[in-house]
Amino acid sequence: MSEGHFNRFEKIEATEPSVLNELEDGPWGRIFEFEEILVLAKHMSAYRLKKGHTLFKQGDRVPFVCFVVKGAVSVYKEDALGEIKKLIELRSGKTLGEMSLIDGEPRSATCEATMDTDVLILDQEGLEKLEARYPHVALALMTSLAKDISRRLRKTTGTLLNASGDADPIMF
């Protein structure tokens, strides 16, 4: 992992009971058994972001997926005129940054903690180790991420079609 990127954040234990309990009580509890959640946590790094801290900026090339354990992160994007627009606020149980981990492209948005927030980070190295040691857990995780991306793409497509005036949005 690019540890230097995270030096400004407080490191916490990914396997501490409060983190594991939050994961088990959230969406992961419906996908994974507790032992699998523990496996995932052991392949990740955990950090506490203070309100206002930027997790990453639009254009950054630091590939990792982030799981919001507790707190909230707002997602901002700079438009063609250079204005910053808030897209969404993601709370506990949500993921962000998965596209960069999957395709290696620069970040498409800026993400900032809107309150003190605990996050789990899975980078490329952690994903590769997870795939090698626990392929069934890695597959379940990637399937979950793919479904999240698909839902977001469908929502965005519908929003774009509605904004363009098409009365009958086509969903693929």
Coordinates of N, CA and C in Angstrom, one line a residue:
M1 N 0.8 -1.2 0.0 CA 0.0 0.0 0.0 C 0.9 1.2 0.0
S2 N 0.4 2.3 -0.6 CA 1.1 3.6 -0.5 C 0.9 4.2 0.9
E3 N 1.6 3.7 1.8 CA 1.5 4.1 3.2 C 1.6 5.6 3.4
G4 N 2.5 6.2 2.6 CA 2.7 7.7 2.7 C 1.4 8.4 2.5
H5 N 0.5 7.9 1.6 CA -0.8 8.6 1.4 C -1.6 8.6 2.7
F6 N -1.5 7.7 3.5 CA -2.3 7.6 4.7 C -1.6 8.1 6.0
N7 N -0.4 8.6 5.9 CA 0.3 9.0 7.1 C -0.4 10.1 7.9
R8 N -1.2 10.9 7.2 CA -1.9 12.0 7.9 C -3.2 11.5 8.7
F9 N -3.5 10.2 8.6 CA -4.6 9.7 9.3 C -4.2 8.8 10.5
E10 N -5.0 8.7 11.5 CA -4.7 7.9 12.6 C -5.0 6.4 12.3
K11 N -4.0 5.6 12.4 CA -4.1 4.2 12.1 C -4.8 3.5 13.3
I12 N -5.8 2.6 13.0 CA -6.5 1.9 14.0 C -6.4 0.4 13.6
E13 N -6.8 -0.5 14.5 CA -6.7 -1.9 14.2 C -7.9 -2.4 13.5
A14 N -7.7 -3.0 12.3 CA -8.8 -3.4 11.5 C -9.6 -4.5 12.1
T15 N -9.0 -5.3 13.0 CA -9.6 -6.4 13.7 C -10.1 -6.1 15.1
E16 N -10.1 -4.8 15.5 CA -10.6 -4.5 16.8 C -12.1 -4.8 16.8
P17 N -12.6 -5.2 18.0 CA -14.0 -5.6 18.1 C -15.0 -4.6 17.6
S18 N -14.8 -3.3 17.8 CA -15.8 -2.3 17.4 C -15.9 -2.3 15.9
V19 N -14.7 -2.4 15.2 CA -14.7 -2.4 13.7 C -15.4 -3.7 13.2
L20 N -15.1 -4.8 13.7 CA -15.7 -6.1 13.3 C -17.2 -6.1 13.5
N21 N -17.6 -5.6 14.7 CA -19.1 -5.5 15.0 C -19.8 -4.6 14.0
E22 N -19.2 -3.5 13.6 CA -19.8 -2.6 12.7 C -20.0 -3.3 11.3
L23 N -18.9 -4.0 10.9 CA -19.0 -4.8 9.6 C -20.0 -5.8 9.7
E24 N -20.1 -6.6 10.8 CA -21.0 -7.7 10.8 C -22.5 -7.2 10.9
D25 N -22.7 -6.0 11.5 CA -24.0 -5.4 11.6 C -24.4 -4.7 10.3
G26 N -23.5 -4.5 9.4 CA -23.8 -3.8 8.1 C -24.0 -4.7 7.0
P27 N -23.9 -4.2 5.8 CA -24.2 -5.1 4.6 C -23.3 -6.3 4.5
W28 N -22.1 -6.2 5.0 CA -21.2 -7.4 5.0 C -21.8 -8.6 5.7
G29 N -22.5 -8.3 6.8 CA -23.1 -9.4 7.6 C -24.1 -10.2 6.8
R30 N -24.7 -9.6 5.7 CA -25.6 -10.4 4.9 C -24.9 -11.2 3.8
I31 N -23.6 -10.8 3.6 CA -22.8 -11.5 2.5 C -21.9 -12.5 3.0
F32 N -21.2 -12.2 4.2 CA -20.1 -13.0 4.7 C -20.5 -13.6 6.1
E33 N -19.9 -14.7 6.4 CA -19.9 -15.2 7.7 C -18.9 -14.4 8.5
F34 N -19.0 -14.4 9.9 CA -18.1 -13.7 10.7 C -16.6 -14.0 10.4
E35 N -16.3 -15.3 10.2 CA -14.9 -15.7 10.0 C -14.4 -15.1 8.7
E36 N -15.3 -14.9 7.7 CA -14.9 -14.3 6.4 C -14.7 -12.8 6.6
I37 N -15.5 -12.2 7.4 CA -15.3 -10.7 7.7 C -13.9 -10.5 8.4
L38 N -13.6 -11.4 9.3 CA -12.3 -11.4 10.0 C -11.1 -11.5 9.0
V39 N -11.3 -12.4 8.0 CA -10.3 -12.6 7.0 C -10.1 -11.4 6.1
L40 N -11.3 -10.8 5.8 CA -11.2 -9.5 5.0 C -10.5 -8.4 5.8
A41 N -10.9 -8.3 7.0 CA -10.3 -7.2 7.9 C -8.8 -7.4 8.0
K42 N -8.3 -8.7 8.1 CA -6.9 -8.9 8.2 C -6.1 -8.6 6.9
H43 N -6.8 -8.4 5.8 CA -6.1 -8.1 4.5 C -6.2 -6.6 4.3
M44 N -6.8 -5.8 5.2 CA -7.0 -4.4 5.0 C -6.3 -3.6 6.1
S45 N -6.2 -2.3 5.9 CA -5.7 -1.3 6.8 C -6.9 -0.5 7.3
A46 N -6.9 -0.1 8.5 CA -8.0 0.7 9.1 C -7.4 2.1 9.5
Y47 N -8.2 3.1 9.3 CA -7.8 4.5 9.7 C -9.0 5.3 10.2
R48 N -8.7 6.2 11.0 CA -9.7 7.2 11.5 C -9.4 8.5 10.9
L49 N -10.4 9.0 10.2 CA -10.2 10.3 9.5 C -11.0 11.3 10.4
K50 N -10.4 12.5 10.6 CA -11.1 13.6 11.3 C -11.9 14.3 10.3
K51 N -13.0 14.9 10.8 CA -13.9 15.7 10.0 C -13.0 16.7 9.1
G52 N -13.3 16.7 7.8 CA -12.6 17.7 6.9 C -11.4 17.1 6.2
H53 N -10.9 15.9 6.7 CA -9.8 15.3 6.1 C -10.2 14.7 4.7
T54 N -9.3 14.9 3.7 CA -9.6 14.4 2.4 C -8.9 13.0 2.2
L55 N -9.8 12.1 1.9 CA -9.3 10.7 1.7 C -8.5 10.6 0.4
F56 N -9.0 11.2 -0.7 CA -8.3 11.3 -1.9 C -8.9 12.4 -2.8
K57 N -8.2 12.9 -3.8 CA -8.6 14.0 -4.6 C -8.8 13.5 -6.0
Q58 N -9.7 14.1 -6.7 CA -10.0 13.9 -8.1 C -8.6 13.9 -8.9
G59 N -8.3 12.9 -9.6 CA -7.0 12.9 -10.4 C -5.9 12.1 -9.7
D60 N -6.1 11.8 -8.4 CA -5.0 11.0 -7.6 C -4.9 9.7 -8.3
R61 N -3.7 9.1 -8.2 CA -3.5 7.8 -8.7 C -3.0 6.9 -7.5
V62 N -3.9 6.7 -6.6 CA -3.6 5.8 -5.4 C -4.8 4.8 -5.4
P63 N -4.6 3.6 -6.0 CA -5.7 2.7 -6.2 C -6.0 1.8 -4.9
F64 N -7.2 2.0 -4.4 CA -7.7 1.2 -3.3 C -9.2 1.4 -3.2
V65 N -9.8 0.5 -2.6 CA -11.2 0.6 -2.3 C -11.4 0.9 -0.8
C66 N -12.3 1.7 -0.5 CA -12.5 2.2 0.9 C -13.9 1.7 1.4
F67 N -14.0 1.2 2.6 CA -15.2 0.8 3.2 C -15.5 1.7 4.4
V68 N -16.6 2.4 4.4 CA -16.9 3.3 5.5 C -17.5 2.4 6.6
V69 N -16.7 2.3 7.7 CA -17.1 1.5 8.8 C -18.0 2.3 9.7
K70 N -17.7 3.6 10.0 CA -18.5 4.4 10.9 C -18.2 5.8 10.5
G71 N -19.2 6.6 10.4 CA -19.1 8.0 10.0 C -19.6 8.3 8.6
A72 N -19.1 9.3 7.9 CA -19.6 9.7 6.6 C -18.5 10.3 5.8
V73 N -18.6 10.1 4.5 CA -17.7 10.7 3.5 C -18.5 11.3 2.4
S74 N -18.2 12.5 2.1 CA -18.9 13.2 0.9 C -18.0 13.1 -0.3
V75 N -18.7 12.9 -1.4 CA -18.0 12.7 -2.7 C -18.3 14.0 -3.5
Y76 N -17.2 14.6 -4.0 CA -17.3 15.9 -4.8 C -16.6 15.7 -6.1
K77 N -17.1 16.4 -7.1 CA -16.5 16.3 -8.5 C -16.5 17.7 -9.0
E78 N -15.3 18.0 -9.7 CA -15.2 19.3 -10.4 C -15.8 19.2 -11.7
D79 N -16.7 20.2 -12.1 CA -17.3 20.1 -13.4 C -16.5 20.8 -14.4
A80 N -17.0 20.9 -15.6 CA -16.2 21.5 -16.8 C -15.9 22.9 -16.5
L81 N -16.6 23.6 -15.7 CA -16.4 25.1 -15.4 C -15.5 25.3 -14.2
G82 N -15.0 24.1 -13.6 CA -14.1 24.2 -12.5 C -14.9 24.4 -11.1
E83 N -16.2 24.3 -11.2 CA -17.0 24.4 -9.9 C -17.0 23.0 -9.3
I84 N -17.0 23.0 -7.9 CA -17.0 21.8 -7.2 C -18.5 21.4 -6.8
K85 N -18.9 20.3 -7.2 CA -20.3 19.8 -6.9 C -20.3 18.6 -6.0
K86 N -21.1 18.7 -5.0 CA -21.3 17.5 -4.1 C -22.2 16.5 -4.8
L87 N -21.7 15.3 -4.9 CA -22.5 14.3 -5.6 C -23.4 13.5 -4.6
I88 N -22.7 13.1 -3.5 CA -23.4 12.2 -2.5 C -22.6 12.2 -1.2
E89 N -23.3 11.8 -0.2 CA -22.7 11.5 1.1 C -22.9 10.0 1.4
L90 N -21.8 9.3 1.6 CA -21.8 7.9 1.9 C -21.6 7.7 3.4
R91 N -22.4 6.8 4.0 CA -22.4 6.6 5.4 C -21.9 5.1 5.6
S92 N -21.9 4.7 6.9 CA -21.5 3.4 7.3 C -22.1 2.3 6.4
G93 N -21.2 1.4 6.1 CA -21.6 0.3 5.2 C -21.5 0.5 3.7
K94 N -21.1 1.7 3.3 CA -20.9 2.0 1.9 C -19.5 1.9 1.5
T95 N -19.3 1.7 0.2 CA -17.9 1.6 -0.4 C -17.7 2.7 -1.3
L96 N -16.4 3.1 -1.5 CA -16.1 4.1 -2.5 C -14.7 3.8 -3.0
G97 N -14.4 4.3 -4.2 CA -13.1 4.1 -4.7 C -12.8 2.8 -5.4
E98 N -13.8 2.0 -5.6 CA -13.6 0.6 -6.2 C -13.2 0.7 -7.6
M99 N -13.7 1.7 -8.4 CA -13.3 1.8 -9.8 C -11.8 1.9 -10.0
S100 N -11.1 2.7 -9.1 CA -9.7 2.9 -9.3 C -8.9 1.6 -8.9
L101 N -9.4 0.8 -8.0 CA -8.8 -0.4 -7.6 C -8.9 -1.4 -8.8
I102 N -10.1 -1.4 -9.4 CA -10.3 -2.4 -10.5 C -9.6 -2.0 -11.8
D103 N -9.7 -0.7 -12.2 CA -9.2 -0.3 -13.5 C -7.9 0.5 -13.5
G104 N -7.4 0.9 -12.3 CA -6.1 1.5 -12.2 C -6.1 3.0 -12.7
E105 N -7.3 3.5 -13.0 CA -7.3 4.9 -13.6 C -7.3 5.9 -12.4
P106 N -7.0 7.1 -12.7 CA -7.0 8.2 -11.7 C -8.4 8.3 -11.0
R107 N -8.4 8.8 -9.8 CA -9.7 9.1 -9.1 C -10.6 10.0 -9.9
S108 N -11.9 9.6 -10.0 CA -12.8 10.4 -10.7 C -13.5 11.5 -9.9
A109 N -13.2 11.5 -8.6 CA -13.9 12.4 -7.7 C -13.0 12.6 -6.4
T110 N -13.3 13.6 -5.6 CA -12.7 13.9 -4.4 C -13.6 13.4 -3.2
C111 N -13.0 12.8 -2.2 CA -13.8 12.3 -1.1 C -13.2 12.9 0.2
E112 N -14.1 13.4 1.0 CA -13.7 14.1 2.3 C -14.6 13.6 3.4
A113 N -14.0 13.4 4.6 CA -14.8 13.0 5.7 C -15.7 14.2 6.2
T114 N -17.0 14.0 6.4 CA -17.8 15.0 6.8 C -18.1 15.0 8.3
M115 N -17.5 14.0 8.9 CA -17.5 13.8 10.4 C -16.3 12.9 10.7
D116 N -16.0 12.7 11.9 CA -14.9 11.7 12.3 C -15.4 10.4 11.7
T117 N -14.5 9.7 11.0 CA -14.9 8.6 10.2 C -13.9 7.5 10.3
D118 N -14.3 6.2 10.5 CA -13.4 5.1 10.5 C -13.6 4.4 9.1
V119 N -12.5 4.1 8.5 CA -12.5 3.4 7.2 C -11.6 2.2 7.2
L120 N -12.0 1.2 6.3 CA -11.1 0.1 6.0 C -10.6 0.3 4.6
I121 N -9.3 0.1 4.3 CA -8.8 0.3 3.0 C -8.2 -1.1 2.5
L122 N -8.6 -1.4 1.3 CA -8.1 -2.6 0.6 C -7.4 -2.1 -0.6
D123 N -6.0 -2.3 -0.7 CA -5.3 -1.9 -1.8 C -5.0 -3.1 -2.7
Q124 N -4.3 -2.9 -3.8 CA -4.0 -4.0 -4.8 C -3.2 -5.1 -4.1
E125 N -2.3 -4.8 -3.3 CA -1.5 -5.9 -2.7 C -2.4 -6.7 -1.8
G126 N -3.2 -6.1 -1.0 CA -4.1 -6.8 -0.1 C -5.1 -7.7 -0.9
L127 N -5.6 -7.1 -2.0 CA -6.5 -7.9 -2.8 C -5.8 -9.1 -3.4
E128 N -4.6 -9.0 -3.9 CA -3.9 -10.1 -4.5 C -3.6 -11.2 -3.4
K129 N -3.3 -10.8 -2.2 CA -3.1 -11.8 -1.1 C -4.4 -12.5 -0.8
L130 N -5.4 -11.7 -0.8 CA -6.8 -12.3 -0.5 C -7.1 -13.3 -1.6
E131 N -6.9 -12.9 -2.8 CA -7.2 -13.8 -3.9 C -6.4 -15.1 -3.8
A132 N -5.1 -15.0 -3.4 CA -4.3 -16.2 -3.4 C -4.6 -17.1 -2.2
R133 N -5.0 -16.5 -1.1 CA -5.2 -17.3 0.2 C -6.6 -17.7 0.4
Y134 N -7.6 -16.8 0.0 CA -9.0 -17.1 0.2 C -9.8 -16.7 -1.0
P135 N -9.6 -17.4 -2.1 CA -10.2 -17.0 -3.4 C -11.8 -16.9 -3.3
H136 N -12.4 -17.8 -2.5 CA -13.9 -17.7 -2.4 C -14.3 -16.4 -1.7
V137 N -13.5 -15.9 -0.8 CA -13.9 -14.6 -0.1 C -13.6 -13.4 -1.1
A138 N -12.5 -13.5 -1.8 CA -12.2 -12.5 -2.8 C -13.2 -12.4 -3.9
L139 N -13.7 -13.6 -4.3 CA -14.7 -13.6 -5.4 C -16.0 -13.0 -4.9
A140 N -16.4 -13.3 -3.6 CA -17.6 -12.8 -3.1 C -17.5 -11.3 -2.9
L141 N -16.4 -10.8 -2.5 CA -16.1 -9.3 -2.4 C -16.2 -8.6 -3.7
M142 N -15.5 -9.2 -4.7 CA -15.5 -8.6 -6.0 C -16.9 -8.6 -6.7
T143 N -17.7 -9.7 -6.4 CA -19.1 -9.7 -6.9 C -19.9 -8.7 -6.2
S144 N -19.7 -8.5 -5.0 CA -20.5 -7.4 -4.2 C -20.1 -6.0 -4.8
L145 N -18.8 -5.8 -5.0 CA -18.4 -4.5 -5.6 C -19.0 -4.3 -7.0
A146 N -19.0 -5.4 -7.8 CA -19.5 -5.3 -9.1 C -21.0 -4.9 -9.1
K147 N -21.7 -5.5 -8.2 CA -23.1 -5.2 -8.0 C -23.4 -3.8 -7.6
D148 N -22.5 -3.3 -6.7 CA -22.6 -1.8 -6.3 C -22.3 -0.9 -7.5
I149 N -21.3 -1.2 -8.3 CA -21.0 -0.4 -9.5 C -22.2 -0.5 -10.5
S150 N -22.7 -1.6 -10.7 CA -23.8 -1.8 -11.6 C -25.0 -1.0 -11.1
R151 N -25.4 -1.0 -9.9 CA -26.5 -0.2 -9.3 C -26.3 1.3 -9.6
R152 N -25.0 1.7 -9.3 CA -24.7 3.1 -9.5 C -24.8 3.5 -10.9
L153 N -24.3 2.7 -11.8 CA -24.4 3.0 -13.2 C -25.8 3.0 -13.7
R154 N -26.7 2.1 -13.3 CA -28.1 2.1 -13.7 C -28.7 3.4 -13.2
K155 N -28.5 3.8 -12.0 CA -29.0 5.0 -11.4 C -28.6 6.2 -12.2
T156 N -27.3 6.3 -12.5 CA -26.7 7.4 -13.2 C -27.3 7.5 -14.6
T157 N -27.5 6.3 -15.3 CA -28.0 6.3 -16.6 C -29.5 6.8 -16.6
G158 N -30.2 6.4 -15.6 CA -31.6 6.8 -15.5 C -31.7 8.3 -15.3
T159 N -30.8 8.8 -14.4 CA -30.8 10.3 -14.1 C -30.4 11.1 -15.4
L160 N -29.4 10.6 -16.1 CA -29.0 11.3 -17.3 C -30.1 11.3 -18.4
L161 N -30.8 10.2 -18.5 CA -31.9 10.1 -19.5 C -33.0 11.0 -19.1
N162 N -33.4 11.0 -17.8 CA -34.4 11.9 -17.3 C -34.1 13.4 -17.5
A163 N -32.8 13.7 -17.3 CA -32.4 15.1 -17.4 C -32.4 15.5 -18.9
S164 N -32.2 14.6 -19.8 CA -32.2 14.9 -21.2 C -33.6 15.1 -21.8
G165 N -34.6 14.8 -21.0 CA -35.9 14.9 -21.5 C -36.6 13.7 -22.0
D166 N -35.9 12.6 -22.1 CA -36.5 11.3 -22.5 C -37.5 10.9 -21.5
A167 N -38.7 10.7 -21.9 CA -39.7 10.3 -21.0 C -39.7 8.8 -20.7
D168 N -39.0 8.0 -21.5 CA -38.9 6.6 -21.4 C -37.5 6.1 -21.2
P169 N -36.9 6.2 -20.0 CA -35.5 5.8 -19.9 C -35.3 4.3 -20.2
I170 N -34.3 4.0 -20.9 CA -34.0 2.6 -21.2 C -33.0 2.1 -20.2
M171 N -33.4 1.0 -19.6 CA -32.4 0.4 -18.6 C -31.9 -0.9 -19.3
F172 N -30.6 -1.1 -19.3 CA -30.0 -2.2 -19.9 C -30.0 -3.4 -19.0

